[in-house]
Amino acid sequence: MSTLDIPELALVALVGVSGSGKSTFARRHFAPTQVLSSDTFRAMVADDENDQSASGDAFEVLHHVAGKRLRAGRLTVVDATNLQQHARAGLVTVAREHDVLPVAIVLDVPEPLCWERTQARPDRTFGRQVLGRMQRDLRRSVGRLEREGFRKVHVLRGVEEIEAAEIRYEKLFNDRRELTGPFDIIGDVHGCRAELEALLLRLGWTLHRDGTGRPVNATHPEGRTAIFVGDLVDRGPDSPGVLRLVMGMVGAGTALCVPGNHEQKLLRKLRGRNVTVSHGLAETLAQLDGEEPGFVAEIAAFVDGLVSHYVLDGGRLVVAHAGLKAEYHGRASGRVRAFALFGETTGETDEYGLPVRYPWARDYRGSAMVVYGHTPTPAPEWVNNTICIDTGCVFGGTLTALRYPSRELVSVPAAKEYYPPVRPLTPTPAALPSGAAAASSGSTGAGERDDLGLDLRDVTGRRHLDYGYGTVTVPAENAAAALEVMSRFAVDPRWLPWLPPTMAPCSTSTVQGFLEHPAQAFEDYRRAGVDRVVCEEKHMGSRAVVLVCRDEVDPAAPAGTGRSGPARFGSGDGVVYTRTGRPFFGGTLDRALLARVRAAVGGAGLWAELDTDWLLLDCELLPWSAKAGALIREQYAPVGAAGRAALPAVLDALDRAAGRDLPVAGLRDRMARRATDLDRYTEAYRSYVRPTDGLAGVTLAPFAVLASEGVSHAGQDHGWHLALADRLHSADPELFTPTRRRVVDLGDSAAEKAATDWWLELTGTGGEGMVVKPYAGLGARDTEGRLLQPGLKCRGREYLRIIYGPEYAEPDQLAVLRQRSLGRKRGLALREHGLGLAALDRLADGAPLWRRHELVFAILACESEPVDPRL
């Protein structure tokens, strides 16, 4: 049996004459979707798979489809004869364009058998001389394939060998997704062995030394793995000592290492290549002169075996010396290796004669965290989920490690400046280029490396988002509607980390006279495997999200100080906004409201308890009329006014008609019921109207503390959230309204009845109703691990008159309304809820603005879905 090793991601070219069994081989070993057949593409463009005049167009389309598959990271197999060099060159080019390895599988079958198979196919009409020419082309091709760029060439000779062949997939050397850490990722060492030892000890590692006292390995009691980002050598006092320690750790399996450009230059020198001895290489070569030749040979072998970059932790972490663009992650080519070693330059040089680095991190939109070094920076900064941890130890700075996944930065200072930098490590304002050139030069002043920029392309057009809790497709028209709202009316995106999801009602009630009833809400959650819920009073007001800071935010403060934190909100002290992201009142009224909330948070002791300088609160602002006054006057009040003006006259006319013995009794009863329903309708909306003057009369009902610095609180149960809300009420009872609630065990019928009686009493005295939520919290899941509805509305009988009209409870209308479909509304609510949870996670993780904003934008775009607004 022949085993053919093929990379998991590759472009595989089948090579063989007509009749050699390429298509049969492809069907046996590859999925139909993986195979691109030249015959199929000829048929696509010419309706005849044997029309050789269409081959040019067919291969053009085939190469295009192959490129799309390879860009998406999918194995692609090309089923064609591939006997001409120009045909194979096109495939090698496609593979290189997408940084994957081209592989050739040659099927060498005796010509008589191929001719026998060809004659058996009525669609093959060429003569045997064509087959002979193909066979000669095959003989010439086999020896050329590796020279043409195919990284692996497998030749199967004869039918038996082809029949016995098996495909075995192999991972690329850079694919270490199975390694999940935890990791200690260490920046450019540059021969600073003493500082490396000090950093490892500070990180909790134990050093192991040889008989002469030299460190040759290190282990961590918690089983952590070190990752070195390269540039171990040059400029510093002990490059051999650093190599000895790192090589020992890698050999023992306690560390990984990617190569730096300095290692690559050293390797070329050790192999006798002609290189310019500069940038610290002379110091390394002098130090190696004192080492044994065997050790120097080990160094060359070690550097030669280093992989350009690593993809780790299921694809969530990428480590490369100079960083790596998202499209290069997990790929293998000279272009990928060059970027990982040297980064990208603009082709210009700065005033120091050094290349101007292109700021690739500013454009990074990948989901993986990228950790790199190469360009020394005074302090590490997060830029679009990337971080440079070369803090210039050899230049008198520090040696820095990033602990993953905690994102903790640990540094030790350099003992001295071992090597004077060409460019000052801490640029002075006079030395900084201006504008875009400043960002491109590699300078890292506080305001330059900025992840706050947004790109219109991140949110426009039809987009597919995988946000961790699910996937969603945002249609282009919905994105356009969201853009209209976001660009014209919404608050600054930096202050808009989350939007509340829409909420679905409970299943339609079968209880006589009710469209919604607690019994259905309890049953909905019981069927999902929930055993405990909390019933919260539903406040009739306007949804308000409050992002409040303890102090004025300083955008120039470093992350983690609390004055900017991972959220990096920009200047200001907070914001109050609606469920569509608009400022709530605007101007001085919002500022006054924030001041009251800030004082209450302090009075409740939450700043210290949650160790934060900002809080994100989900609230309801009361009364309804404070924000919806115009809506009440223009939509609801006219209905009541028209009815009150018309119905008395109608009833009077009907009474006079009845006095003349006309048969109007039935009509008169209907009009009387209509008048009663209209009075109830008017009472329903009037109960949510009360006068306000500025903040006088305005109250706030918080029901969830969504996030604080570095933490999403979605995992806390609702008891925790409501307890904090109660403390805010105690701190300022004039501003904060408490939320009444009942906790119900769904296996306790008495508890369900008590909650139902409470709901009847609540709604009977003018309350809107209640929201039933899984007690476990916002992130609750069902027995199959799927997200649950975060809450189900159960609205009162009288309140629903506002929604469905004064006479909705008439038996004939109620029968129609009971046919309402809830599926689309519930699907929308779950999508928006999942997007919101992901937005809170990214806020807590310190994700860049564009990563947070794309989710918030998607929530707003979902609001354009055609769903019955009454649900």
PDB file of C-alpha atoms in Angstrom, residues 305-561:
ATOM      1  CA  GLY A 305      14.180  24.090  11.922  1.00  0.00           C
ATOM      2  CA  LEU A 306      12.220  27.070  13.250  1.00  0.00           C
ATOM      3  CA  VAL A 307       8.770  27.619  11.770  1.00  0.00           C
ATOM      4  CA  SER A 308       7.805  31.093  10.524  1.00  0.00           C
ATOM      5  CA  HIS A 309       4.788  31.409  12.846  1.00  0.00           C
ATOM      6  CA  TYR A 310       2.491  29.370  15.054  1.00  0.00           C
ATOM      7  CA  VAL A 311      -1.291  29.155  15.110  1.00  0.00           C
ATOM      8  CA  LEU A 312      -2.327  28.092  18.603  1.00  0.00           C
ATOM      9  CA  ASP A 313      -5.313  27.522  20.884  1.00  0.00           C
ATOM     10  CA  GLY A 314      -7.801  26.514  18.235  1.00  0.00           C
ATOM     11  CA  GLY A 315      -6.781  29.416  16.025  1.00  0.00           C
ATOM     12  CA  ARG A 316      -7.322  32.058  18.696  1.00  0.00           C
ATOM     13  CA  LEU A 317      -3.621  32.945  19.037  1.00  0.00           C
ATOM     14  CA  VAL A 318      -0.940  33.606  16.415  1.00  0.00           C
ATOM     15  CA  VAL A 319       2.722  34.302  17.243  1.00  0.00           C
ATOM     16  CA  ALA A 320       5.130  35.627  14.621  1.00  0.00           C
ATOM     17  CA  HIS A 321       8.294  37.671  14.925  1.00  0.00           C
ATOM     18  CA  ALA A 322       7.113  40.736  12.988  1.00  0.00           C
ATOM     19  CA  GLY A 323       3.375  40.030  13.106  1.00  0.00           C
ATOM     20  CA  LEU A 324       1.149  38.501  10.467  1.00  0.00           C
ATOM     21  CA  LYS A 325      -1.855  39.627   8.464  1.00  0.00           C
ATOM     22  CA  ALA A 326      -5.022  37.566   8.878  1.00  0.00           C
ATOM     23  CA  GLU A 327      -4.899  36.123   5.363  1.00  0.00           C
ATOM     24  CA  TYR A 328      -1.465  34.616   6.102  1.00  0.00           C
ATOM     25  CA  HIS A 329      -2.433  32.768   9.294  1.00  0.00           C
ATOM     26  CA  GLY A 330      -1.760  29.056   8.935  1.00  0.00           C
ATOM     27  CA  ARG A 331      -0.393  29.440   5.396  1.00  0.00           C
ATOM     28  CA  ALA A 332       2.988  28.370   4.050  1.00  0.00           C
ATOM     29  CA  SER A 333       4.920  30.262   1.392  1.00  0.00           C
ATOM     30  CA  GLY A 334       7.983  32.410   0.958  1.00  0.00           C
ATOM     31  CA  ARG A 335       5.778  35.481   1.111  1.00  0.00           C
ATOM     32  CA  VAL A 336       4.290  34.432   4.454  1.00  0.00           C
ATOM     33  CA  ARG A 337       7.704  33.665   5.894  1.00  0.00           C
ATOM     34  CA  ALA A 338       9.086  37.016   4.698  1.00  0.00           C
ATOM     35  CA  PHE A 339       6.226  38.918   6.322  1.00  0.00           C
ATOM     36  CA  ALA A 340       6.601  36.974   9.572  1.00  0.00           C
ATOM     37  CA  LEU A 341      10.338  37.762   9.669  1.00  0.00           C
ATOM     38  CA  PHE A 342      10.461  41.344   8.436  1.00  0.00           C
ATOM     39  CA  GLY A 343       6.944  42.755   8.425  1.00  0.00           C
ATOM     40  CA  GLU A 344       5.902  45.129   5.702  1.00  0.00           C
ATOM     41  CA  THR A 345       7.545  48.386   4.693  1.00  0.00           C
ATOM     42  CA  THR A 346       6.396  51.345   2.639  1.00  0.00           C
ATOM     43  CA  GLY A 347       9.616  51.406   0.596  1.00  0.00           C
ATOM     44  CA  GLU A 348      10.703  54.635   2.290  1.00  0.00           C
ATOM     45  CA  THR A 349      13.351  55.326   4.893  1.00  0.00           C
ATOM     46  CA  ASP A 350      13.103  57.680   7.845  1.00  0.00           C
ATOM     47  CA  GLU A 351      15.563  60.305   9.006  1.00  0.00           C
ATOM     48  CA  TYR A 352      17.651  57.602  10.686  1.00  0.00           C
ATOM     49  CA  GLY A 353      18.022  55.630   7.467  1.00  0.00           C
ATOM     50  CA  LEU A 354      15.746  52.851   8.725  1.00  0.00           C
ATOM     51  CA  PRO A 355      12.854  51.420   6.701  1.00  0.00           C
ATOM     52  CA  VAL A 356       9.441  52.923   7.380  1.00  0.00           C
ATOM     53  CA  ARG A 357       7.181  50.126   8.612  1.00  0.00           C
ATOM     54  CA  TYR A 358       3.685  49.891   7.185  1.00  0.00           C
ATOM     55  CA  PRO A 359       1.249  49.848  10.134  1.00  0.00           C
ATOM     56  CA  TRP A 360      -0.425  46.557   9.205  1.00  0.00           C
ATOM     57  CA  ALA A 361      -1.942  46.263  12.693  1.00  0.00           C
ATOM     58  CA  ARG A 362      -4.153  49.303  12.072  1.00  0.00           C
ATOM     59  CA  ASP A 363      -5.838  47.432   9.222  1.00  0.00           C
ATOM     60  CA  TYR A 364      -5.989  44.070  11.015  1.00  0.00           C
ATOM     61  CA  ARG A 365      -9.488  42.586  11.158  1.00  0.00           C
ATOM     62  CA  GLY A 366      -8.735  38.972  12.072  1.00  0.00           C
ATOM     63  CA  SER A 367     -10.325  37.164  14.993  1.00  0.00           C
ATOM     64  CA  ALA A 368      -7.035  35.684  16.265  1.00  0.00           C
ATOM     65  CA  MET A 369      -4.854  37.568  18.733  1.00  0.00           C
ATOM     66  CA  VAL A 370      -1.473  38.287  17.121  1.00  0.00           C
ATOM     67  CA  VAL A 371       1.571  38.668  19.379  1.00  0.00           C
ATOM     68  CA  TYR A 372       4.841  39.819  17.852  1.00  0.00           C
ATOM     69  CA  GLY A 373       8.054  41.795  18.348  1.00  0.00           C
ATOM     70  CA  HIS A 374      10.642  43.067  15.855  1.00  0.00           C
ATOM     71  CA  THR A 375      10.048  46.818  16.208  1.00  0.00           C
ATOM     72  CA  PRO A 376      11.015  48.113  19.680  1.00  0.00           C
ATOM     73  CA  THR A 377       8.373  50.163  21.445  1.00  0.00           C
ATOM     74  CA  PRO A 378       8.562  51.961  24.802  1.00  0.00           C
ATOM     75  CA  ALA A 379       5.501  50.092  26.092  1.00  0.00           C
ATOM     76  CA  PRO A 380       3.246  47.401  24.624  1.00  0.00           C
ATOM     77  CA  GLU A 381      -0.059  48.579  23.184  1.00  0.00           C
ATOM     78  CA  TRP A 382      -3.067  46.661  21.991  1.00  0.00           C
ATOM     79  CA  VAL A 383      -3.969  47.570  18.423  1.00  0.00           C
ATOM     80  CA  ASN A 384      -6.885  45.700  16.852  1.00  0.00           C
ATOM     81  CA  ASN A 385      -6.252  42.554  18.908  1.00  0.00           C
ATOM     82  CA  THR A 386      -2.516  42.642  18.141  1.00  0.00           C
ATOM     83  CA  ILE A 387       0.332  43.557  20.470  1.00  0.00           C
ATOM     84  CA  CYS A 388       4.050  44.177  19.994  1.00  0.00           C
ATOM     85  CA  ILE A 389       6.013  43.023  23.053  1.00  0.00           C
ATOM     86  CA  ASP A 390       9.512  44.077  21.947  1.00  0.00           C
ATOM     87  CA  THR A 391      10.206  46.731  24.577  1.00  0.00           C
ATOM     88  CA  GLY A 392      13.855  47.259  23.671  1.00  0.00           C
ATOM     89  CA  CYS A 393      15.670  45.438  26.472  1.00  0.00           C
ATOM     90  CA  VAL A 394      19.014  45.542  24.664  1.00  0.00           C
ATOM     91  CA  PHE A 395      18.554  49.297  24.180  1.00  0.00           C
ATOM     92  CA  GLY A 396      18.119  49.889  27.904  1.00  0.00           C
ATOM     93  CA  GLY A 397      14.350  49.342  27.972  1.00  0.00           C
ATOM     94  CA  THR A 398      12.657  46.280  29.415  1.00  0.00           C
ATOM     95  CA  LEU A 399      12.162  42.612  28.583  1.00  0.00           C
ATOM     96  CA  THR A 400       8.442  41.879  28.429  1.00  0.00           C
ATOM     97  CA  ALA A 401       6.255  38.787  28.502  1.00  0.00           C
ATOM     98  CA  LEU A 402       2.553  38.504  27.751  1.00  0.00           C
ATOM     99  CA  ARG A 403       0.738  35.881  29.789  1.00  0.00           C
ATOM    100  CA  TYR A 404      -1.946  34.147  27.734  1.00  0.00           C
ATOM    101  CA  PRO A 405      -4.875  33.933  28.010  1.00  0.00           C
ATOM    102  CA  SER A 406      -5.005  36.394  30.924  1.00  0.00           C
ATOM    103  CA  ARG A 407      -3.351  39.190  28.856  1.00  0.00           C
ATOM    104  CA  GLU A 408      -1.200  40.152  31.836  1.00  0.00           C
ATOM    105  CA  LEU A 409       2.026  41.962  30.909  1.00  0.00           C
ATOM    106  CA  VAL A 410       5.129  41.238  32.992  1.00  0.00           C
ATOM    107  CA  SER A 411       8.420  43.089  32.496  1.00  0.00           C
ATOM    108  CA  VAL A 412      11.889  43.325  33.980  1.00  0.00           C
ATOM    109  CA  PRO A 413      14.186  46.306  33.389  1.00  0.00           C
ATOM    110  CA  ALA A 414      17.434  46.036  31.478  1.00  0.00           C
ATOM    111  CA  ALA A 415      20.552  46.174  33.624  1.00  0.00           C
ATOM    112  CA  LYS A 416      22.016  48.750  31.249  1.00  0.00           C
ATOM    113  CA  GLU A 417      21.944  50.012  27.690  1.00  0.00           C
ATOM    114  CA  TYR A 418      23.954  47.317  25.917  1.00  0.00           C
ATOM    115  CA  TYR A 419      23.595  48.745  22.432  1.00  0.00           C
ATOM    116  CA  PRO A 420      22.688  52.315  21.484  1.00  0.00           C
ATOM    117  CA  PRO A 421      19.595  52.381  19.263  1.00  0.00           C
ATOM    118  CA  VAL A 422      19.777  54.087  15.905  1.00  0.00           C
ATOM    119  CA  ARG A 423      16.316  55.504  16.458  1.00  0.00           C
ATOM    120  CA  PRO A 424      15.574  56.734  19.989  1.00  0.00           C
ATOM    121  CA  LEU A 425      13.483  54.185  21.865  1.00  0.00           C
ATOM    122  CA  THR A 426      11.291  56.960  23.249  1.00  0.00           C
ATOM    123  CA  PRO A 427      10.838  59.465  20.438  1.00  0.00           C
ATOM    124  CA  THR A 428      10.748  63.131  21.270  1.00  0.00           C
ATOM    125  CA  PRO A 429       7.925  65.219  19.779  1.00  0.00           C
ATOM    126  CA  ALA A 430      10.371  66.995  17.489  1.00  0.00           C
ATOM    127  CA  ALA A 431      11.586  63.709  16.083  1.00  0.00           C
ATOM    128  CA  LEU A 432       8.146  62.367  15.288  1.00  0.00           C
ATOM    129  CA  PRO A 433       6.910  62.497  11.719  1.00  0.00           C
ATOM    130  CA  SER A 434       3.473  63.984  11.344  1.00  0.00           C
ATOM    131  CA  GLY A 435       0.187  62.439  10.260  1.00  0.00           C
ATOM    132  CA  ALA A 436       0.181  59.019   8.673  1.00  0.00           C
ATOM    133  CA  ALA A 437       3.968  58.949   8.502  1.00  0.00           C
ATOM    134  CA  ALA A 438       4.118  58.934  12.276  1.00  0.00           C
ATOM    135  CA  ALA A 439       2.113  55.746  12.444  1.00  0.00           C
ATOM    136  CA  SER A 440       4.116  54.186   9.635  1.00  0.00           C
ATOM    137  CA  SER A 441       7.494  54.906  11.158  1.00  0.00           C
ATOM    138  CA  GLY A 442       7.081  52.508  14.023  1.00  0.00           C
ATOM    139  CA  SER A 443       6.920  55.341  16.562  1.00  0.00           C
ATOM    140  CA  THR A 444       4.614  54.561  19.429  1.00  0.00           C
ATOM    141  CA  GLY A 445       3.578  57.782  21.082  1.00  0.00           C
ATOM    142  CA  ALA A 446       0.418  57.590  23.151  1.00  0.00           C
ATOM    143  CA  GLY A 447      -1.898  58.955  20.505  1.00  0.00           C
ATOM    144  CA  GLU A 448      -0.484  57.309  17.410  1.00  0.00           C
ATOM    145  CA  ARG A 449      -1.186  53.599  17.471  1.00  0.00           C
ATOM    146  CA  ASP A 450      -4.936  53.935  17.614  1.00  0.00           C
ATOM    147  CA  ASP A 451      -7.494  51.135  17.318  1.00  0.00           C
ATOM    148  CA  LEU A 452     -10.437  53.526  17.483  1.00  0.00           C
ATOM    149  CA  GLY A 453     -10.739  54.097  13.752  1.00  0.00           C
ATOM    150  CA  LEU A 454     -13.765  52.616  11.985  1.00  0.00           C
ATOM    151  CA  ASP A 455     -13.932  51.515   8.381  1.00  0.00           C
ATOM    152  CA  LEU A 456     -17.176  51.746   6.442  1.00  0.00           C
ATOM    153  CA  ARG A 457     -16.362  48.402   4.821  1.00  0.00           C
ATOM    154  CA  ASP A 458     -16.642  46.708   8.222  1.00  0.00           C
ATOM    155  CA  VAL A 459     -20.401  47.275   8.361  1.00  0.00           C
ATOM    156  CA  THR A 460     -21.784  47.881   4.856  1.00  0.00           C
ATOM    157  CA  GLY A 461     -23.058  45.433   2.272  1.00  0.00           C
ATOM    158  CA  ARG A 462     -24.280  41.898   2.901  1.00  0.00           C
ATOM    159  CA  ARG A 463     -22.216  40.498   5.745  1.00  0.00           C
ATOM    160  CA  HIS A 464     -21.975  37.143   7.491  1.00  0.00           C
ATOM    161  CA  LEU A 465     -20.922  37.271  11.146  1.00  0.00           C
ATOM    162  CA  ASP A 466     -19.782  34.385  13.318  1.00  0.00           C
ATOM    163  CA  TYR A 467     -19.911  35.972  16.759  1.00  0.00           C
ATOM    164  CA  GLY A 468     -19.258  32.993  19.013  1.00  0.00           C
ATOM    165  CA  TYR A 469     -22.849  32.415  20.134  1.00  0.00           C
ATOM    166  CA  GLY A 470     -24.066  31.754  16.619  1.00  0.00           C
ATOM    167  CA  THR A 471     -23.969  33.174  13.128  1.00  0.00           C
ATOM    168  CA  VAL A 472     -26.028  35.873  11.488  1.00  0.00           C
ATOM    169  CA  THR A 473     -26.321  37.229   7.976  1.00  0.00           C
ATOM    170  CA  VAL A 474     -26.960  40.969   7.782  1.00  0.00           C
ATOM    171  CA  PRO A 475     -28.655  41.874   4.467  1.00  0.00           C
ATOM    172  CA  ALA A 476     -27.250  44.886   2.662  1.00  0.00           C
ATOM    173  CA  GLU A 477     -30.544  46.768   2.921  1.00  0.00           C
ATOM    174  CA  ASN A 478     -30.663  46.270   6.698  1.00  0.00           C
ATOM    175  CA  ALA A 479     -27.079  47.480   6.967  1.00  0.00           C
ATOM    176  CA  ALA A 480     -27.991  50.588   4.990  1.00  0.00           C
ATOM    177  CA  ALA A 481     -30.895  51.334   7.336  1.00  0.00           C
ATOM    178  CA  ALA A 482     -28.657  50.873  10.371  1.00  0.00           C
ATOM    179  CA  LEU A 483     -26.040  53.133   8.836  1.00  0.00           C
ATOM    180  CA  GLU A 484     -28.640  55.866   8.402  1.00  0.00           C
ATOM    181  CA  VAL A 485     -29.533  55.741  12.097  1.00  0.00           C
ATOM    182  CA  MET A 486     -25.981  55.243  13.336  1.00  0.00           C
ATOM    183  CA  SER A 487     -24.443  58.018  11.272  1.00  0.00           C
ATOM    184  CA  ARG A 488     -27.148  60.641  11.801  1.00  0.00           C
ATOM    185  CA  PHE A 489     -28.580  60.075  15.260  1.00  0.00           C
ATOM    186  CA  ALA A 490     -26.549  57.672  17.420  1.00  0.00           C
ATOM    187  CA  VAL A 491     -24.035  58.575  20.098  1.00  0.00           C
ATOM    188  CA  ASP A 492     -20.293  58.338  19.433  1.00  0.00           C
ATOM    189  CA  PRO A 493     -19.585  54.644  18.651  1.00  0.00           C
ATOM    190  CA  ARG A 494     -16.924  54.601  21.354  1.00  0.00           C
ATOM    191  CA  TRP A 495     -19.702  55.145  23.903  1.00  0.00           C
ATOM    192  CA  LEU A 496     -22.026  52.585  22.345  1.00  0.00           C
ATOM    193  CA  PRO A 497     -20.725  49.181  23.474  1.00  0.00           C
ATOM    194  CA  TRP A 498     -24.086  47.376  23.600  1.00  0.00           C
ATOM    195  CA  LEU A 499     -27.683  47.628  22.464  1.00  0.00           C
ATOM    196  CA  PRO A 500     -30.578  45.858  24.185  1.00  0.00           C
ATOM    197  CA  PRO A 501     -32.178  43.051  22.190  1.00  0.00           C
ATOM    198  CA  THR A 502     -35.822  42.947  21.281  1.00  0.00           C
ATOM    199  CA  MET A 503     -37.915  40.766  23.576  1.00  0.00           C
ATOM    200  CA  ALA A 504     -40.356  38.073  22.515  1.00  0.00           C
ATOM    201  CA  PRO A 505     -43.695  37.437  24.238  1.00  0.00           C
ATOM    202  CA  CYS A 506     -44.608  34.125  25.802  1.00  0.00           C
ATOM    203  CA  SER A 507     -46.609  31.623  23.812  1.00  0.00           C
ATOM    204  CA  THR A 508     -50.172  32.670  23.091  1.00  0.00           C
ATOM    205  CA  SER A 509     -52.478  31.886  25.993  1.00  0.00           C
ATOM    206  CA  THR A 510     -55.405  29.477  25.882  1.00  0.00           C
ATOM    207  CA  VAL A 511     -56.865  30.911  29.096  1.00  0.00           C
ATOM    208  CA  GLN A 512     -60.300  32.413  28.489  1.00  0.00           C
ATOM    209  CA  GLY A 513     -60.106  36.159  27.830  1.00  0.00           C
ATOM    210  CA  PHE A 514     -56.276  36.367  27.848  1.00  0.00           C
ATOM    211  CA  LEU A 515     -53.859  36.686  24.954  1.00  0.00           C
ATOM    212  CA  GLU A 516     -50.819  36.352  27.252  1.00  0.00           C
ATOM    213  CA  HIS A 517     -50.767  34.581  30.606  1.00  0.00           C
ATOM    214  CA  PRO A 518     -48.036  33.446  33.040  1.00  0.00           C
ATOM    215  CA  ALA A 519     -48.991  29.782  32.595  1.00  0.00           C
ATOM    216  CA  GLN A 520     -47.629  29.832  29.039  1.00  0.00           C
ATOM    217  CA  ALA A 521     -44.413  31.620  30.059  1.00  0.00           C
ATOM    218  CA  PHE A 522     -43.744  29.013  32.742  1.00  0.00           C
ATOM    219  CA  GLU A 523     -44.472  26.181  30.319  1.00  0.00           C
ATOM    220  CA  ASP A 524     -42.191  27.671  27.638  1.00  0.00           C
ATOM    221  CA  TYR A 525     -39.216  27.599  29.987  1.00  0.00           C
ATOM    222  CA  ARG A 526     -40.150  24.246  31.507  1.00  0.00           C
ATOM    223  CA  ARG A 527     -40.039  22.664  28.039  1.00  0.00           C
ATOM    224  CA  ALA A 528     -36.530  24.133  27.590  1.00  0.00           C
ATOM    225  CA  GLY A 529     -35.337  22.404  30.757  1.00  0.00           C
ATOM    226  CA  VAL A 530     -35.356  25.479  33.022  1.00  0.00           C
ATOM    227  CA  ASP A 531     -36.260  24.681  36.622  1.00  0.00           C
ATOM    228  CA  ARG A 532     -36.157  28.173  38.149  1.00  0.00           C
ATOM    229  CA  VAL A 533     -37.278  31.553  36.848  1.00  0.00           C
ATOM    230  CA  VAL A 534     -37.598  35.066  38.160  1.00  0.00           C
ATOM    231  CA  CYS A 535     -40.699  37.112  37.394  1.00  0.00           C
ATOM    232  CA  GLU A 536     -39.797  40.793  37.248  1.00  0.00           C
ATOM    233  CA  GLU A 537     -42.246  43.637  37.178  1.00  0.00           C
ATOM    234  CA  LYS A 538     -42.302  45.107  33.664  1.00  0.00           C
ATOM    235  CA  HIS A 539     -41.919  48.846  33.992  1.00  0.00           C
ATOM    236  CA  MET A 540     -43.837  50.884  31.447  1.00  0.00           C
ATOM    237  CA  GLY A 541     -41.271  53.425  30.377  1.00  0.00           C
ATOM    238  CA  SER A 542     -38.522  53.779  27.805  1.00  0.00           C
ATOM    239  CA  ARG A 543     -35.466  51.531  27.608  1.00  0.00           C
ATOM    240  CA  ALA A 544     -32.353  53.418  28.711  1.00  0.00           C
ATOM    241  CA  VAL A 545     -28.763  52.174  28.685  1.00  0.00           C
ATOM    242  CA  VAL A 546     -26.461  54.037  31.070  1.00  0.00           C
ATOM    243  CA  LEU A 547     -22.682  53.966  30.686  1.00  0.00           C
ATOM    244  CA  VAL A 548     -21.391  55.924  33.658  1.00  0.00           C
ATOM    245  CA  CYS A 549     -17.784  56.655  34.627  1.00  0.00           C
ATOM    246  CA  ARG A 550     -16.525  57.531  38.065  1.00  0.00           C
ATOM    247  CA  ASP A 551     -14.394  60.348  36.653  1.00  0.00           C
ATOM    248  CA  GLU A 552     -13.744  62.082  33.398  1.00  0.00           C
ATOM    249  CA  VAL A 553     -12.229  59.551  30.954  1.00  0.00           C
ATOM    250  CA  ASP A 554      -8.719  60.392  29.755  1.00  0.00           C
ATOM    251  CA  PRO A 555      -8.180  58.804  26.307  1.00  0.00           C
ATOM    252  CA  ALA A 556      -4.414  59.224  26.653  1.00  0.00           C
ATOM    253  CA  ALA A 557      -4.221  57.095  29.791  1.00  0.00           C
ATOM    254  CA  PRO A 558      -2.742  53.617  29.265  1.00  0.00           C
ATOM    255  CA  ALA A 559      -5.001  50.604  29.253  1.00  0.00           C
ATOM    256  CA  GLY A 560      -5.628  49.086  32.636  1.00  0.00           C
ATOM    257  CA  THR A 561      -5.427  52.344  34.587  1.00  0.00           C
TER     258      THR A 561
END
